[in-house]
């Protein structure tokens, strides 16, 4: 079943999705995203260096990600741990920094601690405990962001804002976790007047909890549809997939229970 064509090993499906030269497409898209980030920073009176772009590589096949690596993308954010493991095996020769940004089942903890640098979806005490003891065994630390549900949608993962202060107070019990900040997925809507309040809420919550735990300073918020608004509301990390890698063929309901858009 050899469907590959050309020197880059692209399949016919890859060419339909990414074009015949994905590396140059990714370079162009990355430059466009960079410029949009720079403009959003300028509008908000922020330094460009204050915002980090975390490219989200979910659904992009490993052999295509190799081209993305050559295009200058060296940090890969994946939603699902299984998908990340498979890609990492294939790309083991490249010094990629892997982040997991999606909900993690407690029985998958040991896979994450083997290789991920960052975890953006810490949302329970049980998970914090399991991650900490696994990290202990592997004698390493993990950068974590606490996920908060800022949209009030029941199906979204993340802590309720009211549960955040006591959760933050307990993080000290887990010395292998290095808290970096808070993460959220805003309401899925094209209507920025409904999206922005989610970002503003995360920022207010961060300001409150930073008094309890000064390590929790960063805001991980903003995706392809809303990263400029997120930057204007104070995002430190934007998690951007489709604006770099093109539209995903899979429905997002596969990753989030509450698709389609509100
Ligand atoms: C997929 C994903 C993103 C990026 O979404 P895009 O629309 O591709 O920019 C950000 N955060 C999380 C948690 C994701 O799963």
PDB file of C-alpha atoms and ligand atoms in Angstrom:
ATOM      1  CA  UNK A   1       0.000   0.000   0.000  1.00  0.00           C
ATOM      2  CA  UNK A   2       2.541   2.556  -1.084  1.00  0.00           C
ATOM      3  CA  UNK A   3       0.715   5.761  -1.761  1.00  0.00           C
ATOM      4  CA  UNK A   4       3.729   7.990  -1.313  1.00  0.00           C
ATOM      5  CA  UNK A   5       4.984  10.282  -3.998  1.00  0.00           C
ATOM      6  CA  UNK A   6       8.100  12.388  -4.329  1.00  0.00           C
ATOM      7  CA  UNK A   7      11.132  12.752  -2.146  1.00  0.00           C
ATOM      8  CA  UNK A   8       9.239  13.912   0.939  1.00  0.00           C
ATOM      9  CA  UNK A   9       7.117  10.778   1.211  1.00  0.00           C
ATOM     10  CA  UNK A  10       3.848  12.659   0.941  1.00  0.00           C
ATOM     11  CA  UNK A  11       0.689  10.692   0.258  1.00  0.00           C
ATOM     12  CA  UNK A  12      -2.006  11.834  -2.139  1.00  0.00           C
ATOM     13  CA  UNK A  13      -4.098  12.793   0.895  1.00  0.00           C
ATOM     14  CA  UNK A  14      -1.234  14.849   2.325  1.00  0.00           C
ATOM     15  CA  UNK A  15      -0.973  16.765  -0.936  1.00  0.00           C
ATOM     16  CA  UNK A  16      -4.707  17.478  -0.938  1.00  0.00           C
ATOM     17  CA  UNK A  17      -4.500  18.717   2.637  1.00  0.00           C
ATOM     18  CA  UNK A  18      -1.120  20.483   2.767  1.00  0.00           C
ATOM     19  CA  UNK A  19      -0.219  21.066  -0.879  1.00  0.00           C
ATOM     20  CA  UNK A  20       2.823  19.692  -2.721  1.00  0.00           C
ATOM     21  CA  UNK A  21       5.283  21.692  -0.599  1.00  0.00           C
ATOM     22  CA  UNK A  22       4.077  21.705   3.021  1.00  0.00           C
ATOM     23  CA  UNK A  23       7.370  23.071   4.331  1.00  0.00           C
ATOM     24  CA  UNK A  24       7.018  26.321   2.422  1.00  0.00           C
ATOM     25  CA  UNK A  25       3.290  26.550   3.258  1.00  0.00           C
ATOM     26  CA  UNK A  26       4.136  26.206   6.973  1.00  0.00           C
ATOM     27  CA  UNK A  27       6.852  28.835   6.692  1.00  0.00           C
ATOM     28  CA  UNK A  28       4.431  31.264   5.071  1.00  0.00           C
ATOM     29  CA  UNK A  29       1.655  30.546   7.570  1.00  0.00           C
ATOM     30  CA  UNK A  30       4.043  30.835  10.488  1.00  0.00           C
ATOM     31  CA  UNK A  31       5.230  34.237   9.252  1.00  0.00           C
ATOM     32  CA  UNK A  32       1.596  35.376   8.937  1.00  0.00           C
ATOM     33  CA  UNK A  33       0.804  34.218  12.492  1.00  0.00           C
ATOM     34  CA  UNK A  34       3.974  35.904  13.761  1.00  0.00           C
ATOM     35  CA  UNK A  35       2.912  39.146  12.146  1.00  0.00           C
ATOM     36  CA  UNK A  36      -0.611  38.901  13.621  1.00  0.00           C
ATOM     37  CA  UNK A  37       0.886  38.279  17.057  1.00  0.00           C
ATOM     38  CA  UNK A  38       3.178  41.289  16.638  1.00  0.00           C
ATOM     39  CA  UNK A  39       0.258  43.516  15.632  1.00  0.00           C
ATOM     40  CA  UNK A  40      -1.897  42.317  18.525  1.00  0.00           C
ATOM     41  CA  UNK A  41       0.992  43.013  20.908  1.00  0.00           C
ATOM     42  CA  UNK A  42       1.439  46.488  19.450  1.00  0.00           C
ATOM     43  CA  UNK A  43      -2.295  47.239  19.827  1.00  0.00           C
ATOM     44  CA  UNK A  44      -2.164  46.097  23.436  1.00  0.00           C
ATOM     45  CA  UNK A  45       1.038  48.034  24.174  1.00  0.00           C
ATOM     46  CA  UNK A  46       2.897  44.802  24.906  1.00  0.00           C
ATOM     47  CA  UNK A  47       6.347  43.579  23.952  1.00  0.00           C
ATOM     48  CA  UNK A  48       6.350  40.885  21.274  1.00  0.00           C
ATOM     49  CA  UNK A  49       8.671  38.843  23.499  1.00  0.00           C
ATOM     50  CA  UNK A  50       5.986  38.681  26.200  1.00  0.00           C
ATOM     51  CA  UNK A  51       3.888  36.255  24.126  1.00  0.00           C
ATOM     52  CA  UNK A  52       4.951  32.701  23.334  1.00  0.00           C
ATOM     53  CA  UNK A  53       3.532  30.824  20.369  1.00  0.00           C
ATOM     54  CA  UNK A  54       2.857  27.139  21.064  1.00  0.00           C
ATOM     55  CA  UNK A  55       2.103  25.459  17.719  1.00  0.00           C
ATOM     56  CA  UNK A  56      -0.614  22.788  18.039  1.00  0.00           C
ATOM     57  CA  UNK A  57       0.177  19.824  15.822  1.00  0.00           C
ATOM     58  CA  UNK A  58      -2.786  17.512  16.429  1.00  0.00           C
ATOM     59  CA  UNK A  59      -3.987  15.540  13.377  1.00  0.00           C
ATOM     60  CA  UNK A  60      -0.900  16.517  11.365  1.00  0.00           C
ATOM     61  CA  UNK A  61       0.872  13.237  10.492  1.00  0.00           C
ATOM     62  CA  UNK A  62       4.378  12.678  11.824  1.00  0.00           C
ATOM     63  CA  UNK A  63       6.079  12.626   8.427  1.00  0.00           C
ATOM     64  CA  UNK A  64       4.475  16.011   7.650  1.00  0.00           C
ATOM     65  CA  UNK A  65       5.575  17.335  11.033  1.00  0.00           C
ATOM     66  CA  UNK A  66       9.121  16.523  10.035  1.00  0.00           C
ATOM     67  CA  UNK A  67       8.706  19.156   7.318  1.00  0.00           C
ATOM     68  CA  UNK A  68       7.244  21.543   9.895  1.00  0.00           C
ATOM     69  CA  UNK A  69      10.361  21.012  11.955  1.00  0.00           C
ATOM     70  CA  UNK A  70      12.466  21.986   8.947  1.00  0.00           C
ATOM     71  CA  UNK A  71      10.238  25.058   8.575  1.00  0.00           C
ATOM     72  CA  UNK A  72      11.405  26.174  12.020  1.00  0.00           C
ATOM     73  CA  UNK A  73       8.672  24.771  14.276  1.00  0.00           C
ATOM     74  CA  UNK A  74      10.374  22.979  17.167  1.00  0.00           C
ATOM     75  CA  UNK A  75       7.703  23.080  19.899  1.00  0.00           C
ATOM     76  CA  UNK A  76       4.810  20.708  19.294  1.00  0.00           C
ATOM     77  CA  UNK A  77       1.573  20.823  21.290  1.00  0.00           C
ATOM     78  CA  UNK A  78      -0.691  17.774  21.098  1.00  0.00           C
ATOM     79  CA  UNK A  79      -4.153  17.315  22.568  1.00  0.00           C
ATOM     80  CA  UNK A  80      -4.158  13.535  22.944  1.00  0.00           C
ATOM     81  CA  UNK A  81      -1.367  11.625  24.608  1.00  0.00           C
ATOM     82  CA  UNK A  82      -1.718   8.526  22.390  1.00  0.00           C
ATOM     83  CA  UNK A  83      -1.319  10.606  19.269  1.00  0.00           C
ATOM     84  CA  UNK A  84       1.721  12.350  20.733  1.00  0.00           C
ATOM     85  CA  UNK A  85       3.388   9.046  21.663  1.00  0.00           C
ATOM     86  CA  UNK A  86       3.020   7.680  18.139  1.00  0.00           C
ATOM     87  CA  UNK A  87       4.470  10.797  16.560  1.00  0.00           C
ATOM     88  CA  UNK A  88       7.315  11.009  19.005  1.00  0.00           C
ATOM     89  CA  UNK A  89       8.397   7.472  18.153  1.00  0.00           C
ATOM     90  CA  UNK A  90       8.622   8.361  14.496  1.00  0.00           C
ATOM     91  CA  UNK A  91      10.324  11.722  15.143  1.00  0.00           C
ATOM     92  CA  UNK A  92      12.678  10.504  17.885  1.00  0.00           C
ATOM     93  CA  UNK A  93      15.721  11.797  16.012  1.00  0.00           C
ATOM     94  CA  UNK A  94      14.534  15.424  16.262  1.00  0.00           C
ATOM     95  CA  UNK A  95      14.971  17.499  19.456  1.00  0.00           C
ATOM     96  CA  UNK A  96      11.294  18.474  19.694  1.00  0.00           C
ATOM     97  CA  UNK A  97       9.814  19.984  22.870  1.00  0.00           C
ATOM     98  CA  UNK A  98       6.453  18.277  23.413  1.00  0.00           C
ATOM     99  CA  UNK A  99       3.508  19.774  25.278  1.00  0.00           C
ATOM    100  CA  UNK A 100       0.217  18.088  26.067  1.00  0.00           C
ATOM    101  CA  UNK A 101      -2.662  20.566  26.051  1.00  0.00           C
ATOM    102  CA  UNK A 102      -5.708  18.283  26.342  1.00  0.00           C
ATOM    103  CA  UNK A 103      -7.466  16.429  29.134  1.00  0.00           C
ATOM    104  CA  UNK A 104      -5.440  13.516  30.521  1.00  0.00           C
ATOM    105  CA  UNK A 105      -6.988  10.355  31.904  1.00  0.00           C
ATOM    106  CA  UNK A 106      -5.345   9.264  35.127  1.00  0.00           C
ATOM    107  CA  UNK A 107      -4.296   5.908  33.633  1.00  0.00           C
ATOM    108  CA  UNK A 108      -2.233   7.735  30.979  1.00  0.00           C
ATOM    109  CA  UNK A 109      -0.044   9.679  33.396  1.00  0.00           C
ATOM    110  CA  UNK A 110       2.998   7.451  32.956  1.00  0.00           C
ATOM    111  CA  UNK A 111       3.092   8.102  29.211  1.00  0.00           C
ATOM    112  CA  UNK A 112       3.048  11.845  29.646  1.00  0.00           C
ATOM    113  CA  UNK A 113       5.806  12.011  32.241  1.00  0.00           C
ATOM    114  CA  UNK A 114       8.139  10.076  29.968  1.00  0.00           C
ATOM    115  CA  UNK A 115       8.558  12.895  27.537  1.00  0.00           C
ATOM    116  CA  UNK A 116       6.316  15.931  27.845  1.00  0.00           C
ATOM    117  CA  UNK A 117       7.878  19.224  28.860  1.00  0.00           C
ATOM    118  CA  UNK A 118       4.590  20.984  29.618  1.00  0.00           C
ATOM    119  CA  UNK A 119       1.067  19.993  30.528  1.00  0.00           C
ATOM    120  CA  UNK A 120      -1.660  22.595  30.022  1.00  0.00           C
ATOM    121  CA  UNK A 121      -4.709  20.745  31.332  1.00  0.00           C
ATOM    122  CA  UNK A 122      -4.148  20.046  35.023  1.00  0.00           C
ATOM    123  CA  UNK A 123      -7.673  19.929  36.409  1.00  0.00           C
ATOM    124  CA  UNK A 124      -7.822  17.604  39.414  1.00  0.00           C
ATOM    125  CA  UNK A 125      -6.057  16.785  42.632  1.00  0.00           C
ATOM    126  CA  UNK A 126      -5.922  13.121  41.744  1.00  0.00           C
ATOM    127  CA  UNK A 127      -4.082  13.938  38.525  1.00  0.00           C
ATOM    128  CA  UNK A 128      -1.665  16.243  40.365  1.00  0.00           C
ATOM    129  CA  UNK A 129      -0.907  13.460  42.846  1.00  0.00           C
ATOM    130  CA  UNK A 130      -0.339  10.829  40.171  1.00  0.00           C
ATOM    131  CA  UNK A 131       1.797  13.114  38.045  1.00  0.00           C
ATOM    132  CA  UNK A 132       3.897  14.074  41.043  1.00  0.00           C
ATOM    133  CA  UNK A 133       4.622  10.514  42.121  1.00  0.00           C
ATOM    134  CA  UNK A 134       5.436   9.413  38.599  1.00  0.00           C
ATOM    135  CA  UNK A 135       7.751  12.395  38.131  1.00  0.00           C
ATOM    136  CA  UNK A 136       9.380  11.494  41.412  1.00  0.00           C
ATOM    137  CA  UNK A 137      10.192   8.032  40.083  1.00  0.00           C
ATOM    138  CA  UNK A 138      11.631   9.527  36.928  1.00  0.00           C
ATOM    139  CA  UNK A 139      13.476  12.178  38.896  1.00  0.00           C
ATOM    140  CA  UNK A 140      12.213  15.089  36.864  1.00  0.00           C
ATOM    141  CA  UNK A 141       9.834  18.033  36.984  1.00  0.00           C
ATOM    142  CA  UNK A 142       6.976  19.094  34.728  1.00  0.00           C
ATOM    143  CA  UNK A 143       5.715  22.591  33.886  1.00  0.00           C
ATOM    144  CA  UNK A 144       1.953  22.702  34.441  1.00  0.00           C
ATOM    145  CA  UNK A 145      -0.919  25.066  33.739  1.00  0.00           C
ATOM    146  CA  UNK A 146      -4.135  24.697  35.718  1.00  0.00           C
ATOM    147  CA  UNK A 147      -7.113  24.491  33.383  1.00  0.00           C
ATOM    148  CA  UNK A 148     -10.119  26.600  34.328  1.00  0.00           C
ATOM    149  CA  UNK A 149     -13.580  26.437  32.809  1.00  0.00           C
ATOM    150  CA  UNK A 150     -14.256  30.091  32.027  1.00  0.00           C
ATOM    151  CA  UNK A 151     -17.182  29.607  29.657  1.00  0.00           C
ATOM    152  CA  UNK A 152     -19.558  27.958  32.101  1.00  0.00           C
ATOM    153  CA  UNK A 153     -20.235  25.198  29.569  1.00  0.00           C
ATOM    154  CA  UNK A 154     -20.835  22.002  31.506  1.00  0.00           C
ATOM    155  CA  UNK A 155     -19.114  19.785  28.987  1.00  0.00           C
ATOM    156  CA  UNK A 156     -15.826  21.701  29.115  1.00  0.00           C
ATOM    157  CA  UNK A 157     -12.949  20.382  31.149  1.00  0.00           C
ATOM    158  CA  UNK A 158     -11.290  22.516  33.770  1.00  0.00           C
ATOM    159  CA  UNK A 159     -11.860  23.632  37.338  1.00  0.00           C
ATOM    160  CA  UNK A 160     -14.812  25.789  38.229  1.00  0.00           C
ATOM    161  CA  UNK A 161     -13.477  29.277  39.048  1.00  0.00           C
ATOM    162  CA  UNK A 162     -14.752  28.903  42.632  1.00  0.00           C
ATOM    163  CA  UNK A 163     -12.650  25.764  43.109  1.00  0.00           C
ATOM    164  CA  UNK A 164      -9.447  27.418  41.974  1.00  0.00           C
ATOM    165  CA  UNK A 165      -8.163  29.069  45.193  1.00  0.00           C
ATOM    166  CA  UNK A 166      -8.217  25.896  47.295  1.00  0.00           C
ATOM    167  CA  UNK A 167      -6.734  23.893  44.423  1.00  0.00           C
ATOM    168  CA  UNK A 168      -3.897  26.374  44.095  1.00  0.00           C
ATOM    169  CA  UNK A 169      -3.218  26.212  47.827  1.00  0.00           C
ATOM    170  CA  UNK A 170      -2.672  22.459  47.549  1.00  0.00           C
ATOM    171  CA  UNK A 171      -0.178  22.605  44.703  1.00  0.00           C
ATOM    172  CA  UNK A 172       2.666  23.054  47.175  1.00  0.00           C
ATOM    173  CA  UNK A 173       2.232  19.397  48.125  1.00  0.00           C
ATOM    174  CA  UNK A 174       3.524  18.370  44.714  1.00  0.00           C
ATOM    175  CA  UNK A 175       7.134  19.503  44.467  1.00  0.00           C
ATOM    176  CA  UNK A 176       7.689  17.841  41.093  1.00  0.00           C
ATOM    177  CA  UNK A 177       5.023  20.012  39.467  1.00  0.00           C
ATOM    178  CA  UNK A 178       6.214  23.433  38.432  1.00  0.00           C
ATOM    179  CA  UNK A 179       3.110  25.626  38.243  1.00  0.00           C
ATOM    180  CA  UNK A 180       3.410  28.136  35.427  1.00  0.00           C
ATOM    181  CA  UNK A 181      -0.070  29.603  35.180  1.00  0.00           C
ATOM    182  CA  UNK A 182      -3.673  29.106  34.167  1.00  0.00           C
ATOM    183  CA  UNK A 183      -5.104  27.756  30.929  1.00  0.00           C
ATOM    184  CA  UNK A 184      -8.535  28.041  29.378  1.00  0.00           C
ATOM    185  CA  UNK A 185     -10.529  27.290  26.260  1.00  0.00           C
ATOM    186  CA  UNK A 186     -12.855  30.211  25.619  1.00  0.00           C
ATOM    187  CA  UNK A 187     -16.391  29.795  24.384  1.00  0.00           C
ATOM    188  CA  UNK A 188     -16.339  28.551  20.777  1.00  0.00           C
ATOM    189  CA  UNK A 189     -17.934  31.420  18.972  1.00  0.00           C
ATOM    190  CA  UNK A 190     -17.107  33.868  16.200  1.00  0.00           C
ATOM    191  CA  UNK A 191     -18.653  36.560  18.352  1.00  0.00           C
ATOM    192  CA  UNK A 192     -15.672  38.104  20.162  1.00  0.00           C
ATOM    193  CA  UNK A 193     -17.970  39.981  22.550  1.00  0.00           C
ATOM    194  CA  UNK A 194     -18.809  36.540  23.986  1.00  0.00           C
ATOM    195  CA  UNK A 195     -15.276  35.155  23.776  1.00  0.00           C
ATOM    196  CA  UNK A 196     -13.380  38.027  25.413  1.00  0.00           C
ATOM    197  CA  UNK A 197     -15.099  37.747  28.813  1.00  0.00           C
ATOM    198  CA  UNK A 198     -13.656  34.210  29.144  1.00  0.00           C
ATOM    199  CA  UNK A 199     -10.135  35.594  28.679  1.00  0.00           C
ATOM    200  CA  UNK A 200     -10.806  38.532  30.985  1.00  0.00           C
ATOM    201  CA  UNK A 201     -12.091  36.133  33.652  1.00  0.00           C
ATOM    202  CA  UNK A 202      -8.957  33.980  33.440  1.00  0.00           C
ATOM    203  CA  UNK A 203      -6.849  37.089  33.836  1.00  0.00           C
ATOM    204  CA  UNK A 204      -8.774  38.218  36.943  1.00  0.00           C
ATOM    205  CA  UNK A 205      -8.490  34.724  38.415  1.00  0.00           C
ATOM    206  CA  UNK A 206      -4.750  34.746  37.765  1.00  0.00           C
ATOM    207  CA  UNK A 207      -4.418  38.091  39.502  1.00  0.00           C
ATOM    208  CA  UNK A 208      -6.246  36.628  42.501  1.00  0.00           C
ATOM    209  CA  UNK A 209      -4.382  33.324  42.752  1.00  0.00           C
ATOM    210  CA  UNK A 210      -0.960  34.845  42.071  1.00  0.00           C
ATOM    211  CA  UNK A 211      -1.225  36.258  45.588  1.00  0.00           C
ATOM    212  CA  UNK A 212      -1.505  32.708  46.927  1.00  0.00           C
ATOM    213  CA  UNK A 213       1.059  31.143  44.608  1.00  0.00           C
ATOM    214  CA  UNK A 214       3.390  33.629  42.916  1.00  0.00           C
ATOM    215  CA  UNK A 215       4.554  30.971  40.423  1.00  0.00           C
ATOM    216  CA  UNK A 216       1.144  31.014  38.740  1.00  0.00           C
ATOM    217  CA  UNK A 217       1.760  33.986  36.513  1.00  0.00           C
ATOM    218  CA  UNK A 218       1.127  32.981  32.928  1.00  0.00           C
ATOM    219  CA  UNK A 219      -2.086  32.820  30.935  1.00  0.00           C
ATOM    220  CA  UNK A 220      -2.305  30.051  28.317  1.00  0.00           C
ATOM    221  CA  UNK A 221      -5.238  31.181  26.179  1.00  0.00           C
ATOM    222  CA  UNK A 222      -6.107  31.900  22.572  1.00  0.00           C
ATOM    223  CA  UNK A 223      -6.295  29.642  19.509  1.00  0.00           C
ATOM    224  CA  UNK A 224      -6.600  30.193  15.747  1.00  0.00           C
ATOM    225  CA  UNK A 225     -10.026  31.825  15.996  1.00  0.00           C
ATOM    226  CA  UNK A 226      -9.326  34.097  18.925  1.00  0.00           C
ATOM    227  CA  UNK A 227      -5.607  34.486  19.676  1.00  0.00           C
ATOM    228  CA  UNK A 228      -5.482  38.192  18.902  1.00  0.00           C
ATOM    229  CA  UNK A 229      -8.281  38.926  21.376  1.00  0.00           C
ATOM    230  CA  UNK A 230      -6.489  36.695  23.883  1.00  0.00           C
ATOM    231  CA  UNK A 231      -3.257  38.674  23.491  1.00  0.00           C
ATOM    232  CA  UNK A 232      -5.168  41.904  24.000  1.00  0.00           C
ATOM    233  CA  UNK A 233      -6.584  40.386  27.196  1.00  0.00           C
ATOM    234  CA  UNK A 234      -3.135  39.389  28.467  1.00  0.00           C
ATOM    235  CA  UNK A 235      -2.264  35.942  27.032  1.00  0.00           C
ATOM    236  CA  UNK A 236       1.324  34.823  27.662  1.00  0.00           C
ATOM    237  CA  UNK A 237       1.021  31.612  25.628  1.00  0.00           C
ATOM    238  CA  UNK A 238      -1.193  31.238  22.557  1.00  0.00           C
ATOM    239  CA  UNK A 239      -1.912  27.710  21.321  1.00  0.00           C
ATOM    240  CA  UNK A 240      -2.326  27.906  17.559  1.00  0.00           C
ATOM    241  CA  UNK A 241      -2.914  24.987  15.183  1.00  0.00           C
ATOM    242  CA  UNK A 242      -5.008  25.640  12.105  1.00  0.00           C
ATOM    243  CA  UNK A 243      -3.565  29.057  11.255  1.00  0.00           C
ATOM    244  CA  UNK A 244      -0.197  27.301  10.813  1.00  0.00           C
ATOM    245  CA  UNK A 245      -1.097  23.807   9.573  1.00  0.00           C
ATOM    246  CA  UNK A 246      -4.339  24.519   7.731  1.00  0.00           C
ATOM    247  CA  UNK A 247      -7.865  23.454   8.477  1.00  0.00           C
ATOM    248  CA  UNK A 248      -8.307  20.134  10.272  1.00  0.00           C
ATOM    249  CA  UNK A 249     -10.275  17.443   8.463  1.00  0.00           C
ATOM    250  CA  UNK A 250     -11.529  15.879  11.716  1.00  0.00           C
ATOM    251  CA  UNK A 251     -14.495  17.484  13.425  1.00  0.00           C
ATOM    252  CA  UNK A 252     -13.401  19.159  16.634  1.00  0.00           C
ATOM    253  CA  UNK A 253     -16.003  17.154  18.539  1.00  0.00           C
ATOM    254  CA  UNK A 254     -13.324  14.471  18.529  1.00  0.00           C
ATOM    255  CA  UNK A 255     -11.265  16.706  20.817  1.00  0.00           C
ATOM    256  CA  UNK A 256     -13.940  18.693  22.606  1.00  0.00           C
ATOM    257  CA  UNK A 257     -17.319  17.416  23.655  1.00  0.00           C
ATOM    258  CA  UNK A 258     -19.151  20.678  23.074  1.00  0.00           C
ATOM    259  CA  UNK A 259     -18.590  21.254  19.388  1.00  0.00           C
ATOM    260  CA  UNK A 260     -20.213  22.783  17.241  1.00  0.00           C
ATOM    261  CA  UNK A 261     -19.821  26.475  17.831  1.00  0.00           C
ATOM    262  CA  UNK A 262     -22.152  28.362  20.112  1.00  0.00           C
TER     263      UNK A 262
HETATM  264  C1  LIG B   1      -6.523  22.120  18.988  1.00  0.00           C
HETATM  265  C2  LIG B   1      -6.269  22.920  20.198  1.00  0.00           C
HETATM  266  C3  LIG B   1      -5.832  24.251  20.086  1.00  0.00           C
HETATM  267  C4  LIG B   1      -5.578  24.935  18.765  1.00  0.00           C
HETATM  268  O1  LIG B   1      -6.760  25.096  18.014  1.00  0.00           O
HETATM  269  P1  LIG B   1      -6.653  25.693  16.549  1.00  0.00           P
HETATM  270  O2  LIG B   1      -8.045  26.027  16.180  1.00  0.00           O
HETATM  271  O3  LIG B   1      -6.076  24.620  15.689  1.00  0.00           O
HETATM  272  O4  LIG B   1      -5.748  26.868  16.607  1.00  0.00           O
HETATM  273  C5  LIG B   1      -5.603  24.942  21.263  1.00  0.00           C
HETATM  274  N1  LIG B   1      -5.801  24.374  22.482  1.00  0.00           N
HETATM  275  C6  LIG B   1      -6.208  23.111  22.606  1.00  0.00           C
HETATM  276  C7  LIG B   1      -6.410  22.552  23.983  1.00  0.00           C
HETATM  277  C8  LIG B   1      -6.453  22.334  21.482  1.00  0.00           C
HETATM  278  O5  LIG B   1      -6.862  21.070  21.624  1.00  0.00           O
END
